[in-house]
Amino acid sequence: MSELAIGIIGMASLFVLLGFRIPVAFSMFVVGFLGIAAMRGFNVAVNYLASEPFTLGASAELVVVPLFILMGNVATETGMSRRLYDAAYAIIGSVRGGLASATIIGCGGFAALSGSSVASALTMGRVSLGEMERFGYDNRLSTGSVAAGGTLGILIPPSTGFVIYAILTQESIGRLFLAGVLPGLLLLAMFVLTIILMCWIWPEMGPAGPRTTLTEKMRAMIGAVPILSVIVVTIGGIYTGIFSPTEASAVGAGLIIAIGLISRTLTLRVFWNAAKSSVTTTATVMLILIAAHMIIPFLALTHIPQQLGAFLSGLDVPPLVVLGLILFCYLILGCFLEGFAMLVLTMPIFFPVIQQLGLDPIWFGVLVVLTLEMGLISPPVGVNVFIVKSLVPHVTLGTIFRGVVPFWIAMMVTLGLLVAFPQIALYLPNTMIN
Amino acid sequence: MLRTLDTFAGRVIALSAILGTLGLIGEVVVILIDVAGRYFGSPLRGAQDLTQMGMVVLVFGGMALCDRQGGHIAVDLFERKMPDWMIRLTDLLAAATGALIFSGIAWQMWKSAAISRMLNLATNIIYLPKAWFQYYIVVCCIITAVGMLLRVVSLLMGGPIRRSEGHQS
């Protein structure tokens, strides 16, 4: 049997296993192991069982995953993340659609503390949905803004999506983090613009919220200063070269813990629960990465990525068209597959193609992560939509999905802008110090 | 009998998660001391070694608890269309596959640890013996595999099935 045939059988088996609810990590492990065994013998495959788990498990570079997860978990458990929303609420809550915009800004701020979209949607949804309901917001606008705002979690650094991309493609985590900053802010601005436009066309969708006094505004802003300082120190530290991403993650986690202790919102029990939850989430991510490193050599042996690359490069079309095709695949896959799963399953195939075409891998990483975000609000899987649904059981799924449509369009526009102007993503990493 | 075994497994898994959590706290402390030390001109000697091995402790310490809490990401696209017997079958398959994978890792890691001991392999700066951490992985993988095997037995005896409630990303 040819190498290509084995590869195709392997990939087909992978999708069958995934369809049968076998966890993504286990499915990749089995297919990778059996594939290598079929092509290079059982002993070669068995060797990977010890080498890959230890090499990845002992990777100092990957410490950013648990530490940034810890930072986000502590911020959530202590209610610190709410302060960002409170500040935005106090400043713009009184304008039409202001509460929805405050939700988006709160999500953006929370995204800079946590790499998780689900955590962003859950945390901000808990504090903002009730408030928007109280002021008579249309359910489509309120739920859509929470679901869409939550997606900022994996674009604005620290982002677990970028860490996984970096490990799979051997790109710099720091450069990827910085590449996510401006596109993240652009997307945040696009979301706010969407809300403004919606409320301009249909004013009844987002009535003005309560007026706040200058003292209340100042108090809310002062409350957000510690959290904003953590964000500035971690991201600024990476940009200026003072910290490596690993050090920034530890400093960020340490600062959040210190703020929690000083403000007396962090008890030992709360900290322990946040830490334990961070450990189990890390285990989930790491097992997928270990499994990805079983399937990557198998795919390399089958030469599928090279053949696909040769085919796509051979097409008489510009590289941007090929990029468009790949992004289109991601948009379609995003409707059916969980983001991480999609990333680890496709990257070994698509990344060599991108390299062959000579496209910037950092830029491609940002585009891919943005399409992953779109998957989070695309039917039928749309994880963030289900998270919002769990917070407002009386609102139908159809209403929430209709609510995210304008935001999805805003994401498409952002994607188009990023494709047209790669500098939006590449400016910061290219001017990064050290 | 199964309930007693499950309770015992639960305690061992909790212990392994405690080690993982301590590993995480250790990571924060080590890196912070190193960063602060570097600022004052004396970085922590062996910080890199401690970070790497701390990562081993936290990653593998959390594996069993992650599985027990149903934390593995699965594609649940067709789940709503699946009858209960099929969900049970796929749960069984998943648990059995996981048990096999972790047993395999444990077995290979055991052999690898023996080689590390024979060759006195250690970390670069403060010479932490690699074998210690490889044996730790062996123990954690066995705990994870046993947890999965218990779920296989429980599912075979009509125990509860898992329906997904959402993913993390």
mmCIF file of C-alpha atoms in Angstrom, chain A residues 294-430:
data_model
loop_
_atom_site.group_PDB
_atom_site.id
_atom_site.type_symbol
_atom_site.label_atom_id
_atom_site.label_comp_id
_atom_site.label_asym_id
_atom_site.label_seq_id
_atom_site.Cartn_x
_atom_site.Cartn_y
_atom_site.Cartn_z
ATOM 1 C CA MET A 294 2.192 11.534 17.638
ATOM 2 C CA ILE A 295 0.187 12.347 14.530
ATOM 3 C CA ILE A 296 2.572 14.973 13.098
ATOM 4 C CA PRO A 297 5.364 12.439 12.339
ATOM 5 C CA PHE A 298 2.792 10.073 10.871
ATOM 6 C CA LEU A 299 1.517 12.766 8.510
ATOM 7 C CA ALA A 300 5.092 13.677 7.627
ATOM 8 C CA LEU A 301 5.762 10.039 6.723
ATOM 9 C CA THR A 302 2.706 9.941 4.446
ATOM 10 C CA HIS A 303 3.894 13.102 2.628
ATOM 11 C CA ILE A 304 0.303 14.338 2.557
ATOM 12 C CA PRO A 305 1.238 17.914 3.567
ATOM 13 C CA GLN A 306 3.965 18.073 0.923
ATOM 14 C CA GLN A 307 1.677 16.665 -1.778
ATOM 15 C CA LEU A 308 -1.097 19.055 -0.826
ATOM 16 C CA GLY A 309 1.408 21.895 -0.798
ATOM 17 C CA ALA A 310 2.757 20.884 -4.207
ATOM 18 C CA PHE A 311 -0.778 20.687 -5.568
ATOM 19 C CA LEU A 312 -1.784 24.085 -4.194
ATOM 20 C CA SER A 313 1.497 25.710 -5.230
ATOM 21 C CA GLY A 314 1.059 24.233 -8.692
ATOM 22 C CA LEU A 315 -2.296 25.913 -9.132
ATOM 23 C CA ASP A 316 -2.007 28.917 -11.370
ATOM 24 C CA VAL A 317 -3.367 31.291 -8.729
ATOM 25 C CA PRO A 318 -1.746 33.873 -6.448
ATOM 26 C CA PRO A 319 -0.781 32.751 -2.892
ATOM 27 C CA LEU A 320 -3.558 34.939 -1.481
ATOM 28 C CA VAL A 321 -6.156 32.832 -3.261
ATOM 29 C CA VAL A 322 -4.688 29.688 -1.681
ATOM 30 C CA LEU A 323 -4.724 31.461 1.674
ATOM 31 C CA GLY A 324 -8.366 32.356 1.055
ATOM 32 C CA LEU A 325 -9.140 28.689 0.332
ATOM 33 C CA ILE A 326 -7.422 27.587 3.542
ATOM 34 C CA LEU A 327 -9.280 30.206 5.588
ATOM 35 C CA PHE A 328 -12.512 29.137 3.946
ATOM 36 C CA CYS A 329 -11.783 25.540 5.060
ATOM 37 C CA TYR A 330 -11.265 26.853 8.607
ATOM 38 C CA LEU A 331 -14.557 28.743 8.511
ATOM 39 C CA ILE A 332 -16.409 25.601 7.425
ATOM 40 C CA LEU A 333 -14.557 23.303 9.860
ATOM 41 C CA GLY A 334 -15.169 25.840 12.635
ATOM 42 C CA CYS A 335 -18.883 25.156 12.312
ATOM 43 C CA PHE A 336 -18.351 21.529 13.279
ATOM 44 C CA LEU A 337 -15.112 21.166 15.229
ATOM 45 C CA GLU A 338 -13.940 22.540 18.552
ATOM 46 C CA GLY A 339 -11.259 25.210 18.061
ATOM 47 C CA PHE A 340 -8.267 23.436 19.624
ATOM 48 C CA ALA A 341 -9.157 20.207 17.887
ATOM 49 C CA MET A 342 -9.359 21.993 14.573
ATOM 50 C CA LEU A 343 -5.995 23.664 15.147
ATOM 51 C CA VAL A 344 -4.074 20.501 16.013
ATOM 52 C CA LEU A 345 -5.767 18.457 13.303
ATOM 53 C CA THR A 346 -5.193 20.872 10.458
ATOM 54 C CA MET A 347 -1.945 22.622 11.262
ATOM 55 C CA PRO A 348 0.353 19.711 10.279
ATOM 56 C CA ILE A 349 -1.352 19.730 6.875
ATOM 57 C CA PHE A 350 -1.816 23.436 6.162
ATOM 58 C CA PHE A 351 1.274 24.940 7.773
ATOM 59 C CA PRO A 352 3.805 23.393 5.329
ATOM 60 C CA VAL A 353 1.649 24.788 2.507
ATOM 61 C CA ILE A 354 1.848 28.270 4.017
ATOM 62 C CA GLN A 355 5.625 27.885 4.310
ATOM 63 C CA GLN A 356 5.903 26.748 0.698
ATOM 64 C CA LEU A 357 3.904 29.789 -0.408
ATOM 65 C CA GLY A 358 6.258 32.052 1.531
ATOM 66 C CA LEU A 359 3.490 33.641 3.629
ATOM 67 C CA ASP A 360 4.327 35.056 7.057
ATOM 68 C CA PRO A 361 3.626 32.360 9.700
ATOM 69 C CA ILE A 362 2.899 34.902 12.445
ATOM 70 C CA TRP A 363 0.347 36.655 10.259
ATOM 71 C CA PHE A 364 -1.171 33.287 9.315
ATOM 72 C CA GLY A 365 -1.409 32.403 13.017
ATOM 73 C CA VAL A 366 -3.462 35.526 13.713
ATOM 74 C CA LEU A 367 -5.766 34.793 10.768
ATOM 75 C CA VAL A 368 -6.259 31.203 11.899
ATOM 76 C CA VAL A 369 -6.988 32.199 15.492
ATOM 77 C CA LEU A 370 -9.531 34.736 14.246
ATOM 78 C CA THR A 371 -11.299 32.050 12.217
ATOM 79 C CA LEU A 372 -11.262 29.803 15.296
ATOM 80 C CA GLU A 373 -13.049 32.621 17.107
ATOM 81 C CA MET A 374 -15.677 32.738 14.402
ATOM 82 C CA GLY A 375 -16.263 29.025 14.940
ATOM 83 C CA LEU A 376 -17.084 29.767 18.562
ATOM 84 C CA ILE A 377 -20.239 31.596 17.511
ATOM 85 C CA SER A 378 -21.089 29.661 14.332
ATOM 86 C CA PRO A 379 -23.951 27.172 14.306
ATOM 87 C CA PRO A 380 -24.359 24.297 15.005
ATOM 88 C CA VAL A 381 -21.434 23.886 17.457
ATOM 89 C CA GLY A 382 -20.885 27.546 18.547
ATOM 90 C CA VAL A 383 -19.648 26.860 22.074
ATOM 91 C CA ASN A 384 -20.025 30.475 23.256
ATOM 92 C CA VAL A 385 -23.641 30.499 22.148
ATOM 93 C CA PHE A 386 -24.341 27.494 24.362
ATOM 94 C CA ILE A 387 -22.546 29.173 27.252
ATOM 95 C CA VAL A 388 -24.801 32.226 26.879
ATOM 96 C CA LYS A 389 -27.829 29.962 26.576
ATOM 97 C CA SER A 390 -26.928 28.348 29.916
ATOM 98 C CA LEU A 391 -26.985 31.840 31.496
ATOM 99 C CA VAL A 392 -30.324 32.885 29.986
ATOM 100 C CA PRO A 393 -32.381 29.683 29.628
ATOM 101 C CA HIS A 394 -35.530 31.669 28.708
ATOM 102 C CA VAL A 395 -33.924 32.990 25.491
ATOM 103 C CA THR A 396 -34.083 30.584 22.546
ATOM 104 C CA LEU A 397 -30.947 29.385 20.761
ATOM 105 C CA GLY A 398 -32.359 30.790 17.537
ATOM 106 C CA THR A 399 -32.524 34.267 19.090
ATOM 107 C CA ILE A 400 -28.901 34.045 20.255
ATOM 108 C CA PHE A 401 -27.681 32.796 16.887
ATOM 109 C CA ARG A 402 -29.583 35.652 15.180
ATOM 110 C CA GLY A 403 -27.989 38.011 17.689
ATOM 111 C CA VAL A 404 -24.439 36.965 16.791
ATOM 112 C CA VAL A 405 -24.918 37.435 13.028
ATOM 113 C CA PRO A 406 -23.953 41.156 12.993
ATOM 114 C CA PHE A 407 -20.881 40.365 15.106
ATOM 115 C CA TRP A 408 -19.953 37.495 12.812
ATOM 116 C CA ILE A 409 -20.102 39.938 9.896
ATOM 117 C CA ALA A 410 -17.869 42.325 11.887
ATOM 118 C CA MET A 411 -15.385 39.455 12.298
ATOM 119 C CA MET A 412 -15.453 38.788 8.549
ATOM 120 C CA VAL A 413 -14.699 42.467 7.906
ATOM 121 C CA THR A 414 -11.832 42.305 10.429
ATOM 122 C CA LEU A 415 -10.521 39.157 8.735
ATOM 123 C CA GLY A 416 -10.647 40.967 5.391
ATOM 124 C CA LEU A 417 -8.779 43.948 6.850
ATOM 125 C CA LEU A 418 -6.110 41.668 8.308
ATOM 126 C CA VAL A 419 -5.649 39.885 4.986
ATOM 127 C CA ALA A 420 -5.457 43.206 3.157
ATOM 128 C CA PHE A 421 -3.181 44.882 5.721
ATOM 129 C CA PRO A 422 -0.859 42.282 7.328
ATOM 130 C CA GLN A 423 0.927 45.131 9.141
ATOM 131 C CA ILE A 424 -1.992 45.342 11.596
ATOM 132 C CA ALA A 425 -0.815 42.002 12.951
ATOM 133 C CA LEU A 426 2.890 42.308 12.206
ATOM 134 C CA TYR A 427 3.642 45.839 13.372
ATOM 135 C CA LEU A 428 4.123 45.065 17.067
ATOM 136 C CA PRO A 429 6.112 41.821 16.679
ATOM 137 C CA ASN A 430 8.332 43.502 14.088
#
